[in-house]
Short mmCIF file of C-alpha atoms in Angstrom, two decimals:
data_model
loop_
_atom_site.label_atom_id
_atom_site.label_comp_id
_atom_site.label_asym_id
_atom_site.label_seq_id
_atom_site.Cartn_x
_atom_site.Cartn_y
_atom_site.Cartn_z
CA UNK A 15 -159.60 -4.31 -143.98
CA UNK A 16 -155.73 -4.94 -144.11
CA UNK A 17 -154.60 -8.54 -144.58
CA UNK A 18 -151.54 -10.35 -143.71
CA UNK A 19 -148.97 -11.47 -146.28
CA UNK A 20 -149.79 -15.07 -145.49
CA UNK A 21 -151.42 -16.98 -148.26
CA UNK A 22 -155.25 -17.84 -147.74
CA UNK A 23 -156.08 -21.47 -146.86
CA UNK A 24 -158.06 -22.74 -149.80
CA UNK A 25 -160.21 -24.85 -147.46
CA UNK A 26 -161.69 -21.62 -145.81
CA UNK A 27 -163.93 -18.94 -147.08
CA UNK A 28 -162.67 -15.83 -148.49
CA UNK A 29 -163.49 -12.82 -146.30
CA UNK A 30 -165.35 -11.04 -149.09
CA UNK A 31 -167.27 -8.11 -147.37
CA UNK A 32 -170.15 -8.18 -150.00
CA UNK A 33 -170.68 -11.99 -149.76
CA UNK A 34 -170.39 -11.69 -145.95
CA UNK A 35 -172.90 -8.95 -145.80
CA UNK A 36 -175.42 -11.18 -147.72
CA UNK A 37 -174.89 -14.02 -145.33
CA UNK A 38 -175.23 -11.70 -142.39
CA UNK A 39 -178.63 -10.41 -143.81
CA UNK A 40 -179.86 -14.07 -143.93
CA UNK A 41 -178.61 -14.66 -140.42
CA UNK A 42 -180.56 -11.60 -139.07
CA UNK A 43 -183.72 -12.38 -141.13
CA UNK A 44 -183.79 -15.89 -139.62
CA UNK A 45 -182.88 -14.57 -136.06
CA UNK A 46 -179.75 -16.70 -136.07
CA UNK A 47 -178.32 -14.64 -133.14
CA UNK A 48 -177.50 -15.44 -129.53
CA UNK A 49 -181.07 -14.41 -128.44
CA UNK A 50 -182.74 -16.25 -131.16
CA UNK A 51 -180.90 -19.48 -130.61
CA UNK A 52 -181.57 -19.40 -126.98
CA UNK A 53 -185.32 -18.85 -127.54
CA UNK A 54 -185.32 -21.76 -129.99
CA UNK A 55 -183.39 -24.26 -128.13
CA UNK A 56 -184.37 -23.42 -124.63
CA UNK A 57 -182.11 -23.00 -121.54
CA UNK A 58 -181.42 -26.59 -121.20
CA UNK A 59 -180.48 -27.43 -124.78
CA UNK A 60 -178.36 -24.18 -124.89
CA UNK A 61 -176.41 -25.08 -121.86
CA UNK A 62 -175.92 -28.56 -123.24
CA UNK A 63 -174.55 -27.10 -126.38
CA UNK A 64 -171.97 -25.15 -124.43
CA UNK A 65 -170.69 -28.44 -123.12
CA UNK A 66 -170.59 -29.77 -126.68
CA UNK A 67 -173.58 -32.24 -126.11
CA UNK A 68 -175.64 -31.80 -129.15
CA UNK A 69 -178.53 -34.43 -128.43
CA UNK A 70 -180.93 -31.81 -126.94
CA UNK A 71 -180.36 -29.26 -129.65
CA UNK A 72 -180.82 -31.73 -132.36
CA UNK A 73 -184.39 -32.72 -130.73
CA UNK A 74 -185.31 -28.96 -130.74
CA UNK A 75 -184.39 -28.45 -134.50
CA UNK A 76 -186.30 -31.01 -136.19
CA UNK A 77 -188.86 -28.63 -137.64
CA UNK A 78 -187.03 -27.38 -140.75
CA UNK A 79 -187.46 -23.59 -140.20
CA UNK A 80 -184.70 -21.29 -141.46
CA UNK A 81 -183.38 -20.83 -138.00
CA UNK A 82 -183.48 -24.53 -137.27
CA UNK A 83 -181.66 -25.08 -140.49
CA UNK A 84 -178.93 -22.58 -139.47
CA UNK A 85 -178.50 -24.00 -136.11
CA UNK A 86 -178.02 -27.58 -137.63
CA UNK A 87 -175.63 -26.32 -140.15
CA UNK A 88 -173.37 -23.96 -138.25
CA UNK A 89 -173.66 -24.95 -134.65
CA UNK A 90 -174.25 -28.68 -134.87
CA UNK A 91 -172.24 -29.17 -137.97
CA UNK A 92 -175.04 -31.47 -139.58
CA UNK A 93 -175.60 -31.76 -143.24
CA UNK A 94 -178.93 -30.52 -144.33
CA UNK A 95 -180.97 -30.92 -147.54
CA UNK A 96 -180.17 -28.53 -150.42
CA UNK A 97 -183.77 -27.17 -150.38
CA UNK A 98 -183.70 -26.32 -146.72
CA UNK A 99 -180.41 -24.47 -147.02
CA UNK A 100 -181.62 -22.49 -150.00
CA UNK A 101 -184.62 -21.46 -148.04
CA UNK A 102 -182.63 -20.25 -145.16
CA UNK A 103 -179.68 -18.38 -146.91
CA UNK A 104 -178.20 -17.58 -150.35
CA UNK A 105 -177.06 -21.16 -150.73
CA UNK A 106 -175.37 -20.74 -154.20
CA UNK A 107 -173.51 -17.69 -152.92
CA UNK A 108 -172.30 -19.47 -149.86
CA UNK A 109 -171.07 -22.67 -151.99
CA UNK A 110 -169.31 -20.21 -154.26
CA UNK A 111 -167.74 -18.36 -151.38
CA UNK A 112 -166.61 -21.44 -149.42
CA UNK A 113 -169.09 -21.08 -146.49
CA UNK A 114 -170.85 -24.29 -147.44
CA UNK A 115 -169.61 -27.63 -149.05
CA UNK A 116 -171.49 -30.21 -151.11
CA UNK A 117 -172.37 -33.37 -149.23
CA UNK A 118 -174.24 -35.43 -151.94
CA UNK A 119 -177.69 -33.92 -152.30
CA UNK A 120 -177.09 -31.80 -149.15
CA UNK A 121 -174.74 -29.20 -147.92
CA UNK A 122 -172.70 -28.90 -144.83
CA UNK A 123 -170.80 -26.02 -143.24
CA UNK A 124 -167.10 -25.40 -143.87
CA UNK A 125 -166.58 -23.50 -140.63
CA UNK A 126 -168.12 -23.18 -137.22
CA UNK A 127 -170.23 -19.95 -137.03
CA UNK A 128 -171.46 -18.95 -133.45
CA UNK A 129 -173.89 -16.15 -132.72
CA UNK A 130 -172.25 -13.87 -130.24
CA UNK A 131 -173.83 -11.00 -128.23
CA UNK A 132 -171.08 -8.47 -128.61
CA UNK A 133 -172.46 -5.87 -126.34
CA UNK A 134 -171.16 -2.35 -125.84
CA UNK A 135 -172.91 0.47 -124.19
CA UNK A 136 -174.59 2.84 -126.92
CA UNK A 137 -174.29 0.28 -129.64
CA UNK A 138 -177.22 0.04 -132.09
CA UNK A 139 -177.05 -3.76 -132.26
CA UNK A 140 -175.17 -6.41 -130.17
CA UNK A 141 -175.48 -9.10 -132.84
CA UNK A 142 -172.28 -10.58 -134.04
CA UNK A 143 -170.89 -13.86 -135.18
CA UNK A 144 -167.50 -15.66 -134.42
CA UNK A 145 -165.89 -17.88 -136.98
CA UNK A 146 -163.67 -20.82 -136.03
CA UNK A 147 -162.62 -24.33 -137.23
CA UNK A 148 -165.23 -27.01 -137.17
CA UNK A 149 -165.37 -28.80 -133.90
CA UNK A 150 -163.44 -26.11 -132.03
CA UNK A 151 -166.11 -24.90 -129.81
CA UNK A 152 -164.37 -24.64 -126.42
CA UNK A 153 -165.28 -27.35 -123.78
CA UNK A 154 -165.77 -30.34 -126.02
CA UNK A 155 -165.37 -33.73 -124.30
CA UNK A 156 -163.07 -34.89 -127.06
CA UNK A 157 -160.46 -32.10 -126.75
CA UNK A 158 -158.62 -30.45 -129.43
CA UNK A 159 -157.34 -33.63 -130.78
CA UNK A 160 -160.86 -34.78 -131.84
CA UNK A 161 -161.35 -31.40 -133.52
CA UNK A 162 -158.12 -31.86 -135.61
CA UNK A 163 -159.28 -35.33 -136.77
CA UNK A 164 -162.63 -33.80 -137.83
CA UNK A 165 -161.22 -30.99 -139.86
CA UNK A 166 -158.18 -32.51 -141.63
CA UNK A 167 -155.98 -29.59 -140.32
CA UNK A 168 -152.85 -30.05 -138.50
CA UNK A 169 -153.88 -29.84 -134.88
CA UNK A 170 -151.14 -27.33 -133.89
CA UNK A 171 -152.77 -24.84 -136.22
CA UNK A 172 -156.43 -25.09 -135.26
CA UNK A 173 -158.22 -21.95 -134.35
CA UNK A 174 -160.68 -22.10 -131.48
CA UNK A 175 -164.02 -20.22 -131.00
CA UNK A 176 -165.44 -18.50 -128.07
CA UNK A 177 -164.47 -19.85 -124.68
CA UNK A 178 -164.58 -18.98 -120.99
CA UNK A 179 -161.20 -17.35 -121.14
CA UNK A 180 -162.10 -15.00 -124.02
CA UNK A 181 -165.56 -13.89 -122.47
CA UNK A 182 -163.63 -13.36 -119.07
CA UNK A 183 -161.27 -11.02 -120.97
CA UNK A 184 -164.04 -9.26 -122.82
CA UNK A 185 -165.82 -8.69 -119.44
CA UNK A 186 -162.92 -7.23 -117.63
CA UNK A 187 -161.74 -4.86 -120.44
CA UNK A 188 -162.13 -1.21 -120.00
CA UNK A 189 -164.60 0.08 -122.63
CA UNK A 190 -163.94 3.70 -123.38
CA UNK A 191 -163.43 5.30 -126.81
CA UNK A 192 -160.11 4.41 -128.39
CA UNK A 193 -158.40 5.61 -131.42
CA UNK A 194 -156.10 2.68 -131.69
CA UNK A 195 -156.49 -0.96 -130.18
CA UNK A 196 -154.27 -3.80 -130.33
CA UNK A 197 -155.65 -7.42 -130.04
CA UNK A 198 -152.40 -9.38 -129.59
CA UNK A 199 -152.86 -13.09 -130.13
CA UNK A 200 -156.34 -12.53 -131.72
CA UNK A 201 -157.31 -16.37 -132.36
CA UNK A 202 -160.76 -16.17 -133.99
CA UNK A 203 -161.02 -12.34 -133.34
CA UNK A 204 -163.24 -12.28 -130.14
CA UNK A 205 -161.39 -9.36 -128.58
CA UNK A 206 -161.07 -7.62 -131.92
CA UNK A 207 -164.95 -7.94 -132.35
CA UNK A 208 -165.42 -6.15 -129.08
CA UNK A 209 -162.86 -3.51 -129.62
CA UNK A 210 -164.13 -2.62 -133.05
CA UNK A 211 -167.44 -1.20 -131.51
CA UNK A 212 -165.43 1.44 -129.51
CA UNK A 213 -162.21 1.94 -131.54
CA UNK A 214 -161.28 3.90 -134.57
CA UNK A 215 -158.89 1.10 -135.65
CA UNK A 216 -158.20 -2.32 -134.44
CA UNK A 217 -154.91 -4.22 -135.16
CA UNK A 218 -155.27 -7.85 -134.61
CA UNK A 219 -152.07 -9.99 -134.61
CA UNK A 220 -151.22 -13.70 -134.39
CA UNK A 221 -148.40 -16.12 -135.17
CA UNK A 222 -150.86 -18.29 -136.93
CA UNK A 223 -151.87 -17.32 -140.34
CA UNK A 224 -155.16 -19.34 -140.13
CA UNK A 225 -156.00 -17.24 -136.94
CA UNK A 226 -155.58 -14.07 -139.01
CA UNK A 227 -157.87 -15.52 -141.56
CA UNK A 228 -160.59 -16.45 -139.20
CA UNK A 229 -160.39 -12.92 -137.56
CA UNK A 230 -160.96 -11.38 -140.95
CA UNK A 231 -164.03 -13.76 -141.41
CA UNK A 232 -165.35 -12.73 -138.01
CA UNK A 233 -165.01 -9.15 -138.66
CA UNK A 234 -166.49 -9.28 -142.08
CA UNK A 235 -169.52 -11.38 -141.13
CA UNK A 236 -170.09 -9.10 -138.18
CA UNK A 237 -169.87 -6.04 -140.42
CA UNK A 238 -166.73 -4.29 -139.14
CA UNK A 239 -164.36 -2.77 -141.63
CA UNK A 240 -162.06 -1.18 -139.12
CA UNK A 241 -160.11 -4.33 -138.17
CA UNK A 242 -156.70 -4.93 -139.80
CA UNK A 243 -154.44 -8.04 -139.24
CA UNK A 244 -150.73 -8.62 -139.11
CA UNK A 245 -148.75 -11.72 -138.54
CA UNK A 246 -145.99 -12.04 -135.85
CA UNK A 247 -145.03 -12.81 -132.31
CA UNK A 248 -145.68 -10.53 -129.33
CA UNK A 249 -145.24 -6.83 -130.28
CA UNK A 250 -143.13 -7.43 -133.41
CA UNK A 251 -145.75 -6.63 -135.94
CA UNK A 252 -146.38 -3.19 -134.22
CA UNK A 253 -142.84 -2.35 -133.10
CA UNK A 254 -143.09 1.41 -133.52
CA UNK A 255 -146.79 1.98 -132.63
CA UNK A 256 -148.69 2.85 -129.36
CA UNK A 257 -152.30 2.10 -128.46
CA UNK A 258 -154.94 3.31 -126.26
CA UNK A 259 -155.88 -0.26 -125.48
CA UNK A 260 -153.98 -3.45 -125.69
CA UNK A 261 -155.91 -6.78 -125.08
CA UNK A 262 -154.41 -10.28 -125.05
CA UNK A 263 -155.70 -13.71 -124.39
CA UNK A 264 -152.21 -15.01 -125.12
CA UNK A 265 -150.98 -18.74 -125.49
CA UNK A 266 -150.27 -18.61 -121.71
CA UNK A 267 -150.13 -22.43 -120.99
CA UNK A 268 -147.04 -23.44 -119.28
CA UNK A 269 -146.21 -26.62 -121.14
CA UNK A 270 -143.06 -28.74 -121.79
CA UNK A 271 -143.44 -28.33 -125.52
CA UNK A 272 -145.18 -26.26 -128.33
CA UNK A 273 -147.72 -28.50 -129.51
CA UNK A 274 -150.50 -26.19 -130.08
CA UNK A 275 -150.36 -22.71 -131.42
CA UNK A 276 -153.44 -21.52 -129.87
CA UNK A 277 -152.40 -22.33 -126.32
CA UNK A 278 -148.63 -22.96 -125.95
CA UNK A 279 -146.29 -19.95 -126.16
CA UNK A 280 -143.20 -21.93 -127.00
CA UNK A 281 -141.04 -20.09 -124.36
CA UNK A 282 -139.77 -21.54 -121.13
CA UNK A 283 -142.42 -21.49 -118.19
CA UNK A 284 -144.34 -18.26 -117.99
CA UNK A 285 -141.69 -16.32 -119.84
CA UNK A 286 -144.19 -15.20 -122.72
CA UNK A 287 -146.57 -13.56 -120.23
CA UNK A 288 -143.72 -11.85 -118.38
CA UNK A 289 -142.48 -10.46 -121.78
CA UNK A 290 -146.04 -9.18 -122.61
CA UNK A 291 -146.07 -7.28 -119.41
CA UNK A 292 -142.43 -5.91 -119.92
CA UNK A 293 -143.24 -4.91 -123.39
CA UNK A 294 -146.43 -3.09 -122.78
CA UNK A 295 -144.85 0.12 -121.66
CA UNK A 296 -143.31 0.81 -125.04
CA UNK A 297 -146.71 0.40 -126.80
CA UNK A 298 -149.19 2.18 -124.62
CA UNK A 299 -150.32 5.83 -125.45
CA UNK A 300 -150.55 8.03 -122.33
CA UNK A 301 -153.35 6.84 -120.25
CA UNK A 302 -153.58 3.73 -122.16
CA UNK A 303 -154.61 0.20 -120.78
CA UNK A 304 -153.05 -3.13 -121.48
CA UNK A 305 -155.32 -6.02 -120.25
CA UNK A 306 -154.44 -9.67 -120.46
CA UNK A 307 -155.05 -13.16 -119.22
CA UNK A 308 -151.99 -15.03 -117.86
CA UNK A 309 -150.62 -18.03 -116.13
CA UNK A 310 -147.68 -17.79 -113.75
CA UNK A 311 -145.53 -20.23 -111.92
CA UNK A 312 -145.42 -20.53 -108.07
CA UNK A 313 -141.75 -21.33 -107.63
CA UNK A 314 -140.40 -23.10 -104.49
CA UNK A 315 -138.74 -20.54 -102.23
CA UNK A 316 -140.30 -17.42 -104.03
CA UNK A 317 -143.24 -15.25 -103.03
CA UNK A 318 -145.49 -15.24 -105.95
CA UNK A 319 -146.75 -11.77 -105.12
CA UNK A 320 -143.19 -10.50 -105.34
CA UNK A 321 -142.47 -12.39 -108.39
CA UNK A 322 -145.38 -10.90 -110.26
CA UNK A 323 -144.65 -7.38 -108.99
CA UNK A 324 -141.21 -7.93 -110.26
CA UNK A 325 -142.55 -8.30 -113.92
CA UNK A 326 -143.79 -4.74 -113.63
CA UNK A 327 -141.02 -3.18 -111.72
CA UNK A 328 -139.30 -0.42 -113.68
CA UNK A 329 -141.81 -0.21 -116.45
CA UNK A 330 -143.46 2.98 -115.01
CA UNK A 331 -146.92 1.37 -115.41
CA UNK A 332 -149.56 1.05 -112.77
CA UNK A 333 -150.61 -2.59 -112.29
CA UNK A 334 -153.43 -4.61 -110.81
CA UNK A 335 -152.76 -8.23 -110.85
CA UNK A 336 -155.55 -10.66 -109.66
CA UNK A 337 -154.93 -14.27 -109.16
CA UNK A 338 -158.25 -16.15 -109.54
CA UNK A 339 -157.14 -19.76 -109.21
CA UNK A 340 -154.18 -21.94 -108.31
CA UNK A 341 -153.70 -25.55 -109.39
CA UNK A 342 -151.04 -28.00 -108.24
CA UNK A 343 -148.76 -29.35 -111.02
CA UNK A 344 -150.67 -32.70 -111.31
CA UNK A 345 -154.16 -30.79 -111.71
CA UNK A 346 -152.56 -28.47 -114.20
CA UNK A 347 -150.98 -31.26 -116.35
CA UNK A 348 -154.19 -33.15 -116.37
CA UNK A 349 -156.31 -30.15 -117.41
CA UNK A 350 -154.21 -29.60 -120.42
CA UNK A 351 -153.59 -33.18 -121.32
CA UNK A 352 -157.38 -33.53 -121.59
CA UNK A 353 -157.61 -30.41 -123.54
CA UNK A 354 -155.29 -32.03 -125.99
CA UNK A 355 -157.38 -35.24 -126.12
CA UNK A 356 -154.57 -37.21 -124.80
CA UNK A 357 -156.91 -39.00 -122.51
CA UNK A 358 -158.69 -40.62 -125.52
CA UNK A 359 -157.92 -44.04 -126.82
CA UNK A 360 -157.28 -43.53 -130.50
CA UNK A 361 -155.88 -39.92 -130.18
CA UNK A 362 -153.02 -41.20 -132.32
CA UNK A 363 -153.82 -43.35 -135.41
CA UNK A 364 -154.49 -46.99 -134.90
CA UNK A 365 -153.36 -47.15 -131.19
CA UNK A 366 -154.66 -49.59 -128.79
CA UNK A 367 -155.84 -48.94 -125.26
CA UNK A 368 -152.60 -50.10 -123.78
CA UNK A 369 -150.58 -47.88 -126.32
CA UNK A 370 -152.89 -45.00 -125.29
CA UNK A 371 -152.18 -45.55 -121.64
CA UNK A 372 -148.43 -45.48 -122.17
CA UNK A 373 -148.62 -42.42 -124.37
CA UNK A 374 -150.65 -40.69 -121.83
CA UNK A 375 -148.34 -41.53 -119.06
CA UNK A 376 -145.30 -40.48 -120.99
CA UNK A 377 -146.68 -37.01 -121.75
CA UNK A 378 -147.86 -36.69 -118.04
CA UNK A 379 -144.28 -37.51 -116.95
CA UNK A 380 -142.83 -34.92 -119.23
CA UNK A 381 -145.09 -32.11 -117.79
CA UNK A 382 -144.03 -33.29 -114.17
CA UNK A 383 -140.43 -33.41 -115.16
CA UNK A 384 -140.41 -29.90 -116.46
CA UNK A 385 -142.20 -28.58 -113.38
CA UNK A 386 -139.72 -30.41 -111.21
CA UNK A 387 -136.75 -28.99 -112.95
CA UNK A 388 -137.94 -25.54 -112.53
CA UNK A 389 -138.91 -25.91 -108.85
CA UNK A 390 -142.63 -25.18 -109.83
CA UNK A 391 -145.12 -26.13 -107.10
CA UNK A 392 -148.25 -24.82 -108.69
CA UNK A 393 -149.69 -22.69 -111.45
CA UNK A 394 -151.73 -19.36 -110.96
CA UNK A 395 -154.25 -18.14 -113.33
CA UNK A 396 -155.76 -14.65 -113.43
CA UNK A 397 -155.76 -11.21 -114.99
CA UNK A 398 -153.26 -8.45 -115.23
CA UNK A 399 -154.16 -4.81 -116.10
CA UNK A 400 -151.64 -2.28 -116.82
CA UNK A 401 -152.03 1.47 -117.21
CA UNK A 402 -149.74 4.09 -118.55
CA UNK A 403 -150.64 6.75 -115.99
CA UNK A 404 -147.25 8.84 -116.22
CA UNK A 405 -146.91 8.84 -112.56
CA UNK A 406 -143.42 8.73 -110.97
CA UNK A 407 -145.11 6.60 -108.25
CA UNK A 408 -146.81 3.79 -110.02
CA UNK A 409 -149.38 1.92 -108.14
CA UNK A 410 -148.69 -1.84 -108.16
CA UNK A 411 -151.06 -4.25 -106.47
CA UNK A 412 -150.90 -8.04 -106.55
CA UNK A 413 -153.72 -10.01 -104.70
CA UNK A 414 -155.52 -13.23 -104.75
CA UNK A 415 -159.34 -13.04 -105.21
CA UNK A 416 -160.85 -16.50 -105.98
CA UNK A 417 -164.55 -15.46 -105.23
CA UNK A 418 -167.27 -14.54 -107.47
CA UNK A 419 -167.25 -11.17 -109.31
CA UNK A 420 -169.83 -9.33 -111.27
CA UNK A 421 -169.37 -9.15 -114.96
CA UNK A 422 -168.75 -6.97 -116.90
CA UNK A 423 -166.01 -5.86 -114.56
CA UNK A 424 -164.49 -3.40 -116.92
CA UNK A 425 -166.16 -0.16 -115.41
CA UNK A 426 -164.94 -1.26 -111.96
CA UNK A 427 -161.45 -1.91 -113.18
CA UNK A 428 -161.33 1.69 -114.50
CA UNK A 429 -162.56 3.14 -111.37
CA UNK A 430 -160.01 1.19 -109.52
CA UNK A 431 -157.24 2.95 -111.34
CA UNK A 432 -159.00 6.28 -110.99
CA UNK A 433 -158.87 5.71 -107.25
CA UNK A 434 -155.10 5.21 -107.28
CA UNK A 435 -154.71 8.57 -108.95
CA UNK A 436 -156.75 10.02 -106.21
CA UNK A 437 -154.99 8.34 -103.28
CA UNK A 438 -151.36 8.82 -104.40
CA UNK A 439 -151.85 12.54 -104.86
CA UNK A 440 -153.27 13.17 -101.26
CA UNK A 441 -151.54 13.02 -97.97
CA UNK A 442 -153.51 12.29 -94.76
CA UNK A 443 -154.70 15.91 -94.17
CA UNK A 444 -155.95 16.14 -97.92
CA UNK A 445 -157.63 12.88 -97.51
CA UNK A 446 -159.56 13.91 -94.42
CA UNK A 447 -160.33 17.15 -96.25
CA UNK A 448 -162.24 15.32 -99.10
CA UNK A 449 -165.74 14.31 -99.21
CA UNK A 450 -167.03 10.62 -99.65
CA UNK A 451 -170.02 8.70 -100.37
CA UNK A 452 -170.79 5.05 -99.93
CA UNK A 453 -170.51 3.15 -102.98
CA UNK A 454 -173.74 1.75 -104.55
CA UNK A 455 -175.06 -1.58 -103.07
CA UNK A 456 -172.73 -1.61 -100.25
CA UNK A 457 -174.47 -3.08 -97.17
CA UNK A 458 -173.47 -3.54 -93.48
CA UNK A 459 -173.63 -7.04 -91.71
CA UNK A 460 -173.29 -7.36 -88.12
CA UNK A 461 -171.88 -10.66 -86.87
CA UNK A 462 -172.17 -12.06 -83.30
CA UNK A 463 -173.52 -14.67 -81.04
CA UNK A 464 -177.34 -14.87 -80.86
CA UNK A 465 -178.81 -12.58 -78.00
CA UNK A 466 -175.48 -10.79 -77.55
CA UNK A 467 -175.92 -7.11 -76.81
CA UNK A 468 -173.14 -5.96 -79.15
CA UNK A 469 -171.91 -7.58 -82.47
CA UNK A 470 -168.45 -9.23 -82.45
CA UNK A 471 -167.77 -7.88 -85.88
CA UNK A 472 -169.28 -5.37 -88.25
CA UNK A 473 -168.75 -6.29 -91.92
CA UNK A 474 -169.12 -4.01 -95.12
CA UNK A 475 -170.03 -5.99 -98.16
CA UNK A 476 -170.16 -5.11 -101.90
CA UNK A 477 -172.85 -6.39 -103.99
CA UNK A 478 -171.28 -5.15 -107.20
CA UNK A 479 -168.03 -5.38 -108.91
CA UNK A 480 -165.40 -7.36 -107.00
CA UNK A 481 -167.92 -8.10 -104.30
CA UNK A 482 -165.44 -7.60 -101.54
CA UNK A 483 -166.13 -7.74 -97.79
CA UNK A 484 -164.22 -5.99 -95.17
CA UNK A 485 -164.34 -5.90 -91.29
CA UNK A 486 -164.68 -2.42 -89.83
CA UNK A 487 -164.50 -1.18 -86.18
CA UNK A 488 -167.08 1.19 -84.52
CA UNK A 489 -165.56 4.23 -86.18
CA UNK A 490 -165.41 2.77 -89.66
CA UNK A 491 -169.12 1.68 -89.38
CA UNK A 492 -170.18 4.88 -88.10
CA UNK A 493 -168.16 6.68 -91.02
CA UNK A 494 -169.55 4.41 -93.61
CA UNK A 495 -173.15 5.06 -92.17
CA UNK A 496 -173.09 8.81 -92.70
CA UNK A 497 -170.74 9.49 -95.62
CA UNK A 498 -173.16 10.86 -98.16
CA UNK A 499 -171.01 13.27 -99.95
CA UNK A 500 -172.07 16.31 -97.83
CA UNK A 501 -169.52 16.49 -95.16
CA UNK A 502 -165.63 16.26 -95.30
CA UNK A 503 -164.17 13.23 -93.79
CA UNK A 504 -162.41 15.07 -91.09
CA UNK A 505 -165.77 16.59 -89.93
CA UNK A 506 -167.37 13.27 -89.64
CA UNK A 507 -164.39 11.86 -87.83
CA UNK A 508 -164.77 14.84 -85.33
CA UNK A 509 -168.32 14.01 -84.73
CA UNK A 510 -167.67 10.37 -84.15
CA UNK A 511 -164.85 11.39 -81.64
CA UNK A 512 -167.30 13.58 -79.84
CA UNK A 513 -170.00 10.81 -79.74
CA UNK A 514 -167.58 8.11 -78.46
CA UNK A 515 -165.81 10.53 -76.02
CA UNK A 516 -162.42 10.01 -77.74
CA UNK A 517 -159.71 12.49 -78.53
CA UNK A 518 -160.26 13.98 -81.92
CA UNK A 519 -156.65 14.55 -82.83
CA UNK A 520 -155.73 10.93 -82.01
CA UNK A 521 -158.74 9.62 -84.12
CA UNK A 522 -157.64 11.97 -86.96
CA UNK A 523 -154.30 10.38 -86.91
CA UNK A 524 -155.63 6.85 -86.95
CA UNK A 525 -158.48 7.05 -89.50
CA UNK A 526 -156.45 7.85 -92.75
CA UNK A 527 -154.96 4.45 -92.96
CA UNK A 528 -158.33 2.67 -92.87
CA UNK A 529 -159.87 5.22 -94.98
CA UNK A 530 -157.27 4.58 -97.71
CA UNK A 531 -158.20 0.94 -97.78
CA UNK A 532 -161.92 1.71 -97.89
CA UNK A 533 -161.42 4.00 -100.95
CA UNK A 534 -158.81 1.77 -102.72
CA UNK A 535 -161.23 -1.27 -102.49
CA UNK A 536 -164.25 0.82 -103.50
CA UNK A 537 -166.38 0.84 -100.41
CA UNK A 538 -166.44 4.56 -100.39
CA UNK A 539 -165.78 6.90 -103.32
CA UNK A 540 -164.46 10.47 -103.19
CA UNK A 541 -166.71 13.09 -104.59
CA UNK A 542 -166.41 16.80 -105.72
CA UNK A 543 -164.02 18.46 -108.03
CA UNK A 544 -164.25 15.60 -110.55
CA UNK A 545 -162.16 13.48 -108.22
CA UNK A 546 -164.52 10.59 -107.66
CA UNK A 547 -164.23 7.52 -109.68
CA UNK A 548 -167.72 7.45 -111.34
CA UNK A 549 -168.84 10.73 -109.76
#
């Protein structure tokens, strides 16, 4: 494992593979895993822990077993008696290695260690562990400010553990064998951990030396030796390299200042995310994917679809941009003020309630001033997937989809891009000459007034992937009902024309437009000659 040039933080454990292996063996023996903790705590306490509420978990871990001891040490950050610690893990080794600290006649954890189900198809074991700063489990009511006070580390340099954004990105990432993967803005190494299972080599980068250290700890504890780290911003540490996969959960927050390294990119507005998109083309191997989470501004007088498409224009990359949520500027400011702990009295040393209110309002005003100056009316959140297809006609699709999706979405993302290859290489005649089948778990719904002879609408609905729904006419419903991969689309259209008494030539002219939509959105899949996504 290659290390960065940054000096190690003496307050953190050293990423010693041999010592980490012994700790991993103790974790495995005690079943200190995602499944083991869920079974011990139960669903209610486990869900409360995700909200940083510890009382139910403390009640469930009063027995003193090795697993209960490890949960108290590393998840709940409680001191435990020396004898209990020694029964659960090589305590002397952990003290010497910096994983544990003396606390009188007891010991406590030096870092937060979270069991993590790092699942990849075909892997022997999904058990892994993510290491981060104490108190930095995402979702705590106190915000990052409280965590900084608990660790004695400058708050701007704190490294968070697994959160909703990181699991979202892991779920949408295309998981196919890769020789070289880049985790840009690695944090505690969650994306690198996933990529290590299906990549020959993973390079994890970050501007924060502590993040690189935590990534090395995460990789060592989880047993991966194919992760290297490098310090620097954006693509600077890998200037001359290309990758089969680039993943990034970057510091995408659009803020008036760079208070926290883990979230604030330090560039104006959404410029950091735009630079990531623009720079990807020079760092993707042929066929490679770049997948990132991002925030983008909704600017007064601009169409946000066109704005995002402009980020990709001229790169030669295929792109699928999905906006999952939009917040107005006040909601957005409040979200990240709470994340910083600015809502708390005492967030600054010795302050009174009145001083806290004044401080909070001043920072709130700074956010609103910055948005007003930039004519920003709202902020969108979503994901961006880019692919180096090599096509001279890149497919760029920008859409809003706030509805629930099925995770992991990665296989569906890959098939979406496969379908773009199919569609852009076929004119209408070739489209009708191909054969199709209804995608798995697509159902038909009929909508109309009770007792009506005919439905007002026929809806096709996906129960997998993006879980889309689309309205179809009689021809579309008839086509979906019989396309099982045995007949060419044109033959099905001819049969429908005869059944409805319509002109087959007119129908053949009309159908390709709607057929393209059904294929692009995954309601029907082309089959034969290796053309189908997932065929």
